[in-house]
Structures are given as structure tokens and as C-alpha cells.
XYZ file of N, CA and C in Angstrom:
681
model
N -2.592 14.476 10.362
C -3.336 15.509 9.623
C -2.665 16.865 9.823
N -2.940 17.772 8.918
C -2.321 19.088 9.005
C -3.039 19.947 10.025
N -2.345 20.990 10.490
C -2.962 21.950 11.403
C -3.976 22.775 10.633
N -4.932 23.397 11.332
C -6.016 24.110 10.666
C -5.539 25.155 9.662
N -4.414 25.828 9.932
C -3.974 26.898 9.044
C -3.031 26.422 7.936
N -2.713 25.127 7.928
C -1.824 24.576 6.916
C -2.629 24.074 5.727
N -1.993 24.097 4.552
C -2.624 23.525 3.368
C -2.513 22.008 3.439
N -3.590 21.331 3.038
C -3.561 19.869 3.006
C -2.601 19.406 1.916
N -2.033 18.215 2.105
C -1.115 17.644 1.119
C -1.609 16.257 0.727
N -1.733 16.029 -0.573
C -2.136 14.733 -1.090
C -0.990 14.150 -1.903
N -0.821 12.834 -1.821
C 0.197 12.138 -2.603
C -0.486 11.232 -3.618
N -0.229 11.461 -4.892
C -0.768 10.638 -5.969
C 0.319 9.659 -6.400
N 0.025 8.346 -6.298
C 1.015 7.315 -6.629
C 0.503 6.509 -7.814
N 1.032 6.804 -8.980
C 0.582 6.151 -10.216
C 1.685 6.306 -11.253
N 1.948 5.263 -12.025
C 3.040 5.336 -12.988
C 2.594 5.815 -14.361
N 1.308 6.126 -14.512
C 0.789 6.611 -15.797
C 0.572 8.124 -15.734
N 1.332 8.905 -16.505
C 1.236 10.370 -16.417
C -0.150 10.911 -16.716
N -0.864 10.303 -17.655
C -2.203 10.802 -17.994
C -3.158 10.618 -16.825
N -3.039 9.493 -16.130
C -3.959 9.307 -15.011
C -3.536 10.115 -13.804
N -2.233 10.339 -13.635
C -1.812 11.250 -12.566
C -2.425 12.630 -12.803
N -2.452 13.040 -14.058
C -3.044 14.339 -14.401
C -4.545 14.344 -14.116
N -5.216 13.231 -14.450
C -6.654 13.130 -14.207
C -6.955 13.168 -12.705
N -6.143 12.470 -11.912
C -6.343 12.479 -10.466
C -6.069 13.858 -9.882
N -5.026 14.494 -10.384
C -4.707 15.847 -9.929
C -5.892 16.782 -10.179
N -6.515 16.646 -11.346
C -7.664 17.481 -11.690
C -8.836 17.211 -10.752
N -9.066 15.919 -10.421
C -10.161 15.567 -9.508
C -9.900 16.106 -8.112
N -8.632 16.030 -7.671
C -8.266 16.556 -6.360
C -8.516 18.060 -6.298
N -8.131 18.759 -7.369
C -8.321 20.204 -7.415
C -9.804 20.569 -7.393
N -10.633 19.722 -8.001
C -12.081 19.962 -7.972
C -12.613 19.830 -6.547
N -12.088 18.840 -5.809
C -12.559 18.608 -4.440
C -11.965 19.607 -3.463
N -10.663 19.908 -3.646
C -9.945 20.792 -2.731
C -9.032 21.718 -3.529
N -9.543 22.862 -3.968
C -8.764 23.772 -4.818
C -7.462 24.256 -4.179
N -7.401 24.301 -2.845
C -6.224 24.841 -2.169
C -5.203 23.775 -1.766
N -5.434 22.527 -2.158
C -4.565 21.444 -1.707
C -3.225 21.450 -2.455
N -2.171 20.997 -1.771
C -0.878 20.763 -2.409
C -0.826 19.304 -2.850
N -0.584 19.071 -4.130
C -0.555 17.717 -4.662
C 0.858 17.354 -5.091
N 1.335 16.212 -4.613
C 2.660 15.700 -4.959
C 2.470 14.366 -5.662
N 3.294 14.085 -6.668
C 3.138 12.871 -7.456
C 4.344 11.947 -7.298
N 4.064 10.636 -7.287
C 5.109 9.614 -7.256
C 4.827 8.590 -8.349
N 5.878 8.126 -9.013
C 5.723 7.181 -10.118
C 5.995 5.736 -9.712
N 6.332 5.526 -8.446
C 6.603 4.180 -7.942
C 6.424 4.179 -6.435
N 6.349 2.981 -5.856
C 6.252 2.874 -4.404
C 7.545 3.361 -3.757
N 8.665 3.050 -4.378
C 9.955 3.500 -3.848
C 10.005 5.018 -3.759
N 9.552 5.682 -4.822
C 9.536 7.145 -4.823
C 8.550 7.668 -3.786
N 7.414 6.982 -3.641
C 6.404 7.405 -2.661
C 6.959 7.328 -1.241
N 7.666 6.245 -0.928
C 8.240 6.085 0.407
C 9.258 7.189 0.686
N 10.038 7.545 -0.329
C 11.018 8.627 -0.155
C 10.317 9.954 0.133
N 9.217 10.216 -0.571
C 8.471 11.450 -0.352
C 7.803 11.462 1.021
N 7.309 10.294 1.443
C 6.636 10.208 2.737
C 7.607 10.359 3.899
N 8.891 10.147 3.637
C 9.896 10.327 4.682
C 10.146 11.798 4.972
N 9.590 12.687 4.142
C 9.709 14.121 4.350
C 9.104 14.488 5.705
N 9.686 15.492 6.325
C 9.202 15.906 7.650
C 7.766 16.424 7.594
N 7.383 17.012 6.462
C 6.026 17.548 6.340
C 5.069 16.421 5.953
N 4.053 16.144 6.772
C 3.203 14.974 6.532
C 2.202 15.179 5.391
N 1.696 14.051 4.904
C 0.615 14.052 3.919
C -0.696 13.715 4.615
N -1.789 14.216 4.051
C -3.120 13.956 4.618
C -3.817 12.784 3.956
N -3.386 12.427 2.741
C -4.070 11.371 1.987
C -3.146 10.879 0.881
N -3.181 9.565 0.630
C -2.468 8.992 -0.510
C -3.474 8.318 -1.426
N -3.327 8.556 -2.717
C -4.163 7.924 -3.734
C -3.266 6.962 -4.502
N -3.529 5.663 -4.392
C -2.598 4.636 -4.861
C -3.206 3.746 -5.935
N -2.465 3.594 -7.032
C -2.815 2.610 -8.051
C -2.272 1.253 -7.606
N -3.057 0.192 -7.748
C -2.596 -1.126 -7.344
C -1.509 -1.664 -8.263
N -1.576 -1.318 -9.537
C -0.650 -1.866 -10.517
C 0.537 -0.931 -10.682
N 1.586 -1.173 -9.895
C 2.781 -0.335 -9.928
C 3.979 -1.168 -10.370
N 4.988 -0.536 -10.987
C 6.091 -1.301 -11.585
C 7.014 -1.990 -10.592
N 7.107 -1.501 -9.355
C 8.088 -2.052 -8.425
C 7.482 -2.903 -7.309
N 6.191 -3.244 -7.443
C 5.544 -4.109 -6.452
C 4.598 -5.066 -7.171
N 4.091 -6.017 -6.405
C 3.183 -7.019 -6.968
C 1.934 -7.125 -6.099
N 0.772 -7.193 -6.743
C -0.465 -7.363 -5.992
C -0.694 -6.245 -4.992
N -0.948 -6.632 -3.745
C -1.234 -5.660 -2.683
C 0.019 -5.208 -1.933
N 1.185 -5.571 -2.444
C 2.420 -5.273 -1.722
C 2.606 -3.775 -1.476
N 2.272 -2.945 -2.469
C 2.420 -1.504 -2.299
C 1.542 -0.978 -1.178
N 0.290 -1.402 -1.151
C -0.624 -0.997 -0.083
C -0.109 -1.463 1.268
N 0.366 -2.697 1.333
C 0.867 -3.222 2.596
C 2.082 -2.446 3.080
N 2.967 -2.069 2.157
C 4.131 -1.272 2.553
C 3.706 0.055 3.175
N 2.782 0.732 2.512
C 2.351 2.035 3.010
C 1.614 1.910 4.339
N 0.751 0.903 4.462
C -0.016 0.746 5.699
C 0.900 0.363 6.861
N 1.961 -0.417 6.564
C 2.871 -0.835 7.620
C 3.790 0.306 8.042
N 4.315 1.038 7.060
C 5.240 2.125 7.373
C 4.527 3.354 7.930
N 3.340 3.639 7.393
C 2.630 4.875 7.758
C 1.178 4.545 8.119
N 0.965 3.895 9.269
C -0.375 3.420 9.635
C -1.412 4.529 9.804
N -0.969 5.773 10.050
C -1.940 6.861 10.237
C -2.314 7.546 8.926
N -1.644 7.205 7.843
C -1.918 7.841 6.555
C -3.081 7.136 5.861
N -4.195 7.823 5.587
C -5.275 7.192 4.822
C -4.808 6.913 3.386
N -4.970 5.673 2.951
C -4.574 5.283 1.596
C -5.815 4.831 0.836
N -6.124 5.531 -0.241
C -7.274 5.193 -1.077
C -6.764 4.533 -2.356
N -7.307 3.378 -2.678
C -6.942 2.698 -3.916
C -7.745 3.305 -5.061
N -7.046 3.667 -6.129
C -7.700 4.121 -7.364
C -7.201 3.185 -8.460
N -8.062 2.272 -8.907
C -7.579 1.175 -9.737
C -8.513 0.832 -10.886
N -7.902 0.265 -11.921
C -8.692 -0.261 -13.033
C -9.265 -1.627 -12.721
N -8.747 -2.288 -11.691
C -9.317 -3.562 -11.245
C -10.543 -3.272 -10.392
N -11.705 -3.794 -10.815
C -12.949 -3.460 -10.113
C -13.680 -4.691 -9.593
N -12.984 -5.855 -9.594
C -13.567 -7.089 -9.072
C -13.940 -6.921 -7.595
N -15.138 -7.339 -7.197
C -15.527 -7.224 -5.782
C -14.525 -7.869 -4.833
N -13.930 -9.006 -5.242
C -12.958 -9.673 -4.369
C -11.746 -8.782 -4.126
N -11.318 -8.076 -5.163
C -10.150 -7.204 -5.026
C -10.475 -6.037 -4.102
N -11.674 -5.472 -4.262
C -12.091 -4.376 -3.386
C -12.135 -4.861 -1.939
N -12.706 -6.044 -1.714
C -12.792 -6.592 -0.355
C -11.412 -6.790 0.250
N -10.491 -7.342 -0.540
C -9.136 -7.568 -0.038
C -8.462 -6.241 0.308
N -8.612 -5.252 -0.584
C -7.982 -3.951 -0.341
C -8.489 -3.348 0.971
N -9.779 -3.442 1.202
C -10.359 -2.901 2.439
C -9.871 -3.677 3.660
N -9.730 -5.000 3.514
C -9.278 -5.807 4.654
C -7.829 -5.503 5.008
N -7.061 -4.988 4.030
C -5.668 -4.630 4.277
C -5.511 -3.189 4.734
N -6.631 -2.529 4.987
C -6.568 -1.213 5.593
C -6.746 -0.039 4.665
N -7.162 -0.274 3.413
C -7.419 0.847 2.508
C -8.566 1.692 3.052
N -8.456 3.014 2.886
C -9.497 3.926 3.371
C -10.626 4.071 2.359
N -10.486 3.446 1.218
C -11.517 3.510 0.197
C -11.014 2.879 -1.092
N -11.935 2.680 -2.025
C -11.590 2.089 -3.321
C -12.382 2.823 -4.397
N -11.659 3.499 -5.288
C -12.292 4.277 -6.351
C -11.920 3.661 -7.697
N -12.887 3.243 -8.507
C -12.557 2.703 -9.835
C -11.997 3.789 -10.747
N -11.043 3.416 -11.588
C -10.506 4.385 -12.532
C -11.532 4.790 -13.583
N -12.581 4.002 -13.706
C -13.629 4.317 -14.675
C -14.571 5.408 -14.168
N -14.431 5.809 -12.899
C -15.328 6.823 -12.316
C -15.134 8.171 -13.004
N -16.212 8.939 -13.105
C -16.128 10.295 -13.650
C -15.370 11.197 -12.685
N -14.814 12.284 -13.218
C -14.026 13.176 -12.387
C -14.828 13.706 -11.207
N -16.095 14.015 -11.440
C -16.927 14.527 -10.346
C -17.121 13.476 -9.263
N -17.228 12.189 -9.674
C -17.372 11.106 -8.698
C -16.069 10.893 -7.937
N -14.937 11.014 -8.639
C -13.635 10.928 -7.979
C -13.514 12.001 -6.902
N -13.897 13.226 -7.264
C -13.816 14.334 -6.327
C -14.715 14.089 -5.116
N -15.929 13.597 -5.364
C -16.860 13.325 -4.261
C -16.315 12.218 -3.361
N -15.684 11.205 -3.961
C -15.119 10.110 -3.186
C -13.982 10.603 -2.295
N -13.140 11.472 -2.838
C -12.021 12.023 -2.068
C -12.544 12.841 -0.887
N -13.577 13.659 -1.128
C -14.167 14.439 -0.038
C -14.743 13.516 1.031
N -15.370 12.424 0.597
C -15.974 11.482 1.532
C -14.924 10.869 2.457
N -13.784 10.459 1.892
C -12.715 9.868 2.694
C -12.124 10.900 3.642
N -11.938 12.121 3.154
C -11.388 13.180 4.009
C -12.330 13.523 5.156
N -13.615 13.237 4.974
C -14.593 13.463 6.035
C -14.661 12.292 7.015
N -13.848 11.259 6.750
C -13.774 10.144 7.682
C -14.501 8.888 7.263
N -15.142 8.899 6.093
C -15.869 7.719 5.630
C -14.933 6.783 4.853
N -15.345 5.548 4.696
C -14.640 4.600 3.829
C -15.442 4.489 2.544
N -14.851 4.911 1.434
C -15.597 4.976 0.183
C -15.459 3.678 -0.613
N -16.598 3.184 -1.105
C -16.627 2.074 -2.062
C -17.645 2.419 -3.145
N -17.505 1.855 -4.340
C -18.477 2.130 -5.410
C -19.894 1.727 -5.002
N -20.870 2.437 -5.530
C -22.267 2.140 -5.183
C -22.657 0.721 -5.565
N -22.027 0.177 -6.599
C -22.373 -1.160 -7.079
C -21.703 -2.269 -6.276
N -20.809 -1.889 -5.360
C -20.054 -2.906 -4.623
C -20.913 -3.589 -3.574
N -20.839 -4.914 -3.542
C -21.486 -5.701 -2.496
C -20.398 -6.455 -1.750
N -20.349 -6.276 -0.451
C -19.298 -6.891 0.351
C -19.250 -8.396 0.200
N -18.041 -8.920 0.238
C -17.842 -10.362 0.124
C -17.782 -10.992 1.510
N -18.457 -12.125 1.706
C -18.374 -12.786 3.014
C -16.955 -13.252 3.293
N -16.514 -13.100 4.536
C -15.163 -13.502 4.907
C -15.043 -15.028 4.896
N -13.989 -15.541 4.266
C -13.710 -16.973 4.314
C -12.443 -17.200 5.135
N -12.071 -18.461 5.287
C -10.920 -18.788 6.128
C -9.642 -18.149 5.598
N -9.482 -18.150 4.269
C -8.268 -17.584 3.681
C -8.167 -16.090 3.952
N -9.282 -15.365 3.763
C -9.239 -13.918 3.960
C -9.007 -13.578 5.429
N -9.534 -14.396 6.337
C -9.311 -14.179 7.768
C -7.832 -14.390 8.099
N -7.232 -15.444 7.515
C -5.806 -15.703 7.741
C -4.952 -14.565 7.197
N -5.325 -14.042 6.023
C -4.549 -12.952 5.433
C -4.674 -11.685 6.270
N -5.875 -11.421 6.772
C -6.063 -10.244 7.618
C -5.229 -10.366 8.898
N -5.127 -11.588 9.421
C -4.315 -11.816 10.615
C -2.838 -11.559 10.325
N -2.374 -11.996 9.140
C -0.981 -11.760 8.764
C -0.701 -10.270 8.584
N -1.656 -9.547 8.009
C -1.497 -8.097 7.859
C -1.336 -7.441 9.224
N -2.117 -7.916 10.186
C -2.026 -7.376 11.546
C -0.637 -7.627 12.134
N -0.095 -8.817 11.879
C 1.240 -9.128 12.384
C 2.304 -8.310 11.649
N 2.127 -8.110 10.350
C 3.077 -7.303 9.582
C 3.147 -5.873 10.096
N 2.026 -5.376 10.589
C 1.978 -3.996 11.066
C 2.880 -3.781 12.284
N 3.319 -4.875 12.925
C 4.186 -4.771 14.098
C 5.658 -4.617 13.714
N 5.975 -4.832 12.429
C 7.363 -4.730 11.993
C 7.784 -3.268 11.874
N 9.026 -2.990 12.216
C 9.571 -1.654 11.996
C 9.888 -1.497 10.507
N 10.066 -0.259 10.017
C 10.433 -0.072 8.599
C 11.676 -0.854 8.197
N 12.686 -0.902 9.071
C 13.908 -1.637 8.738
C 13.642 -3.138 8.679
N 12.828 -3.647 9.592
C 12.479 -5.065 9.557
C 11.675 -5.405 8.309
N 10.834 -4.476 7.884
C 10.066 -4.691 6.663
C 10.995 -4.763 5.456
N 12.016 -3.916 5.430
C 13.000 -3.960 4.343
C 13.743 -5.292 4.330
N 14.117 -5.770 5.514
C 14.800 -7.057 5.604
C 13.887 -8.172 5.095
N 12.614 -8.130 5.472
C 11.663 -9.143 5.018
C 11.535 -9.129 3.496
N 11.492 -7.948 2.903
C 11.418 -7.853 1.445
C 12.653 -8.473 0.792
N 13.808 -8.279 1.406
C 15.036 -8.857 0.859
C 15.066 -10.371 1.039
N 14.483 -10.850 2.145
C 14.352 -12.293 2.321
C 13.500 -12.887 1.202
N 12.452 -12.178 0.831
C 11.582 -12.644 -0.248
C 12.315 -12.674 -1.586
N 13.321 -11.826 -1.714
C 14.124 -11.811 -2.935
C 15.189 -12.907 -2.933
N 15.303 -13.645 -1.828
C 16.259 -14.726 -1.741
C 17.651 -14.322 -1.317
N 17.795 -13.103 -0.781
C 19.115 -12.625 -0.379
C 19.570 -13.300 0.913
N 20.881 -13.573 0.988
C 21.488 -14.123 2.191
C 21.755 -12.996 3.194
N 22.021 -13.380 4.437
C 22.266 -12.376 5.478
C 23.394 -11.421 5.100
N 24.482 -11.950 4.548
C 25.617 -11.089 4.215
C 25.261 -10.136 3.073
N 24.386 -10.573 2.159
C 23.943 -9.691 1.085
C 23.029 -8.594 1.618
N 22.153 -8.960 2.552
C 21.273 -7.974 3.181
C 22.100 -6.963 3.964
N 23.112 -7.466 4.677
C 23.979 -6.580 5.450
C 24.672 -5.571 4.534
N 25.111 -6.047 3.372
C 25.776 -5.157 2.412
C 24.813 -4.100 1.908
N 23.589 -4.512 1.557
C 22.598 -3.575 1.024
C 22.210 -2.519 2.050
N 22.108 -2.921 3.302
C 21.668 -2.003 4.356
C 22.827 -1.289 5.049
N 24.051 -1.697 4.689
C 25.248 -1.106 5.305
C 25.261 -1.307 6.818
N 24.953 -2.538 7.230
C 24.987 -2.901 8.647
C 25.744 -4.225 8.776
N 26.012 -4.625 10.004
C 26.693 -5.888 10.230
C 25.753 -7.075 10.133
N 26.320 -8.261 9.891
C 25.496 -9.474 9.790
C 24.782 -9.768 11.102
N 25.422 -9.424 12.223
C 24.792 -9.644 13.536
C 23.489 -8.850 13.636
N 23.505 -7.621 13.101
C 22.293 -6.790 13.103
C 21.211 -7.421 12.243
N 21.605 -7.957 11.087
C 20.632 -8.611 10.200
C 20.029 -9.825 10.890
N 20.866 -10.628 11.556
C 20.360 -11.809 12.265
C 19.356 -11.406 13.344
N 19.654 -10.295 14.024
C 18.728 -9.809 15.059
C 17.401 -9.398 14.436
N 17.456 -8.719 13.272
C 16.225 -8.324 12.576
C 15.423 -9.549 12.162
N 16.115 -10.565 11.618
C 15.424 -11.776 11.173
C 14.747 -12.463 12.349
N 15.426 -12.527 13.480
C 14.839 -13.152 14.674
C 13.575 -12.424 15.105
N 13.610 -11.091 15.069
C 12.436 -10.302 15.449
C 11.302 -10.474 14.446
N 11.654 -10.564 13.175
C 10.641 -10.788 12.135
C 9.922 -12.112 12.377
N 10.688 -13.167 12.638
C 10.088 -14.481 12.882
C 9.195 -14.443 14.125
N 9.675 -13.759 15.157
C 8.886 -13.674 16.396
C 7.575 -12.926 16.159
N 7.655 -11.775 15.495
C 6.456 -10.957 15.305
C 5.465 -11.599 14.335
N 5.975 -12.346 13.361
C 5.085 -13.013 12.412
C 4.617 -14.374 12.916
N 5.187 -14.800 14.054
C 4.823 -16.076 14.664
C 5.094 -17.247 13.709
N 6.284 -17.237 13.110
C 6.724 -18.335 12.252
C 8.082 -18.818 12.770
N 8.540 -19.981 12.266
C 9.710 -20.618 12.842
C 10.937 -20.599 11.944
N 10.783 -20.164 10.708
C 11.930 -20.113 9.808
C 11.734 -18.997 8.802
N 12.825 -18.552 8.191
C 12.732 -17.507 7.171
C 11.955 -18.009 5.960
N 12.088 -19.312 5.659
C 11.327 -19.884 4.539
C 9.834 -19.807 4.808
N 9.424 -20.145 6.028
C 8.007 -20.078 6.385
C 7.513 -18.644 6.337
N 8.348 -17.696 6.764
C 7.961 -16.284 6.718
C 7.694 -15.855 5.278
N 8.586 -16.247 4.374
C 8.432 -15.882 2.963
C 7.167 -16.513 2.386
N 6.918 -17.775 2.708
C 5.733 -18.471 2.189
C 4.454 -17.808 2.692
N 4.404 -17.504 3.992
C 3.195 -16.919 4.567
C 2.921 -15.525 4.003
N 3.961 -14.711 3.898
C 3.768 -13.351 3.391
C 3.435 -13.369 1.909
N 3.968 -14.344 1.162
C 3.693 -14.432 -0.274
C 2.213 -14.679 -0.543
N 1.515 -15.268 0.416
C 0.075 -15.511 0.248
C -0.700 -14.210 0.118
N -0.110 -13.102 0.600
C -0.796 -11.817 0.545
C -0.769 -11.209 -0.851
N 0.095 -11.753 -1.722
C 0.189 -11.183 -3.066
C -1.108 -11.365 -3.834
N -1.794 -12.485 -3.578
C -3.081 -12.735 -4.240
C -3.007 -12.574 -5.741
N -1.975 -13.129 -6.341
C -1.806 -12.976 -7.778
C -3.021 -13.479 -8.544
N -3.685 -14.520 -7.985
C -4.824 -15.088 -8.715
C -5.961 -14.088 -8.855
N -6.057 -13.136 -7.940
C -7.130 -12.150 -8.020
C -6.954 -11.226 -9.216
N -5.696 -11.058 -9.651
C -5.409 -10.094 -10.699
C -5.340 -10.720 -12.089
N -5.455 -12.032 -12.168
C -5.373 -12.676 -13.468
C -6.623 -12.427 -14.271
N -6.425 -12.157 -15.537
C -7.532 -11.989 -16.493
C -8.494 -10.874 -16.114
N -8.036 -9.917 -15.319
C -8.870 -8.768 -14.986
C -8.472 -7.577 -15.834
N -9.449 -6.870 -16.356
C -9.145 -5.663 -17.125
C -8.650 -4.606 -16.174
N -7.731 -3.794 -16.623
C -7.252 -2.708 -15.782
C -5.902 -2.222 -16.221
N -5.386 -1.212 -15.528
C -4.128 -0.605 -15.900
C -2.976 -1.399 -15.287
């Protein structure tokens, strides 16, 4: 968080310019003195978050061009565990809200909310609450959701570089290709892979990819209205 005399900084992550503008307006209603920065992709957001000056809050759309499902949220929560991330999404299914919260979201705001409600939700999260729509009813935890929450906990132990290696493993890249992309030696990549397997408690890179792919929850997003 910022020091008392510093201006708060919010990061809006959405690939739709009209909704970035709408979110910016809601933020200004809640906090007229806030500095708002915009990102059009998760990649751009990560670059902005690497800035020495920290952000106080991120507002994230689930449907982004360079990630799938909850991958964007997981990246942000793993890389920046102290940054509150609020989902602002057109997907309003209770299951999706429950999953987002289980992955560490600080709140879930529907894109259908009025600007005044958006502003109130942002203030609520900044005050330390976890915001959910009034109509939301929590979903009972099942075995699958418990397993996914456990995997998220294990993912949080990965360093940013290990997370990048894991993403490349999911893309099917070989060690020498990963080494080329990261500009490191193959021995370094092998060491990263070994640590990834250890921290995720799996025995092969294939098993790691399969287990992490379960977090995508593509089925939750099928046939749902939204952006």
C-alpha cells in the first residue's frame, strides 16, 4: 500500500477501451485523487507492475486476449500476492464467482453494475472487505474445487521465473527452446523444472501440465454471456 502522503494507484486491466473508460470513471467517483493506469493485456499489466512504484489495487477482466480462464488472475496472485485483485467481468455465474474467490480475488464486480455500485464496491475492497454482488450465494466446496484451491496454494510457491518456465511447458516447449526464450542455459532450465515439480508435488512435466490445466476451468465459461 502507499504511504499516507502518496496518491493511491489503481491498475485497470481490460482489453475493451470503452469499459476501461467506464472503470476509470467509477474509480474517479470513488477516489477523485487516485492515479489510474491502464493495461490492455496481462503481459502489459505484468510489465507495469514491475515498476518500482507499487499499485494499491488491480481491476481485472477475466476475458483477456493473452490468457485463458483464470490464468490471468493466477499469474497476478502468484507474482504479486500482496496486490488486491478485483475481478470485473461480464461472467456472473455463481460458480465462476466462487472459483475467482477461491483463487484469491479480493472481490467480484459484475460488468452490468451501475457506476455508483462499481464505485461503492471499489471503496469496500479498499476498506479491507471482500466484495461480491448482493445476489450471490456461495457455492458449497466440492472435491474438485478443494483440489484446485490446493494447486493454487502450491503455485503460489513458484518464483516469477519458475512460473514463466511452467507457462512455456504448457505451450509444449522443449528445454532448449525455453533456454533460448529466457536467454539462460539448459542447465538452469532443468533446475527450474526440477523445482517446479518439487513445489507442485508432481513427478513429471506432463503431470505438472495436466494438473495446472485443470485450473483453466474452460467448462465454466462455455455458453456464458459476457465480454
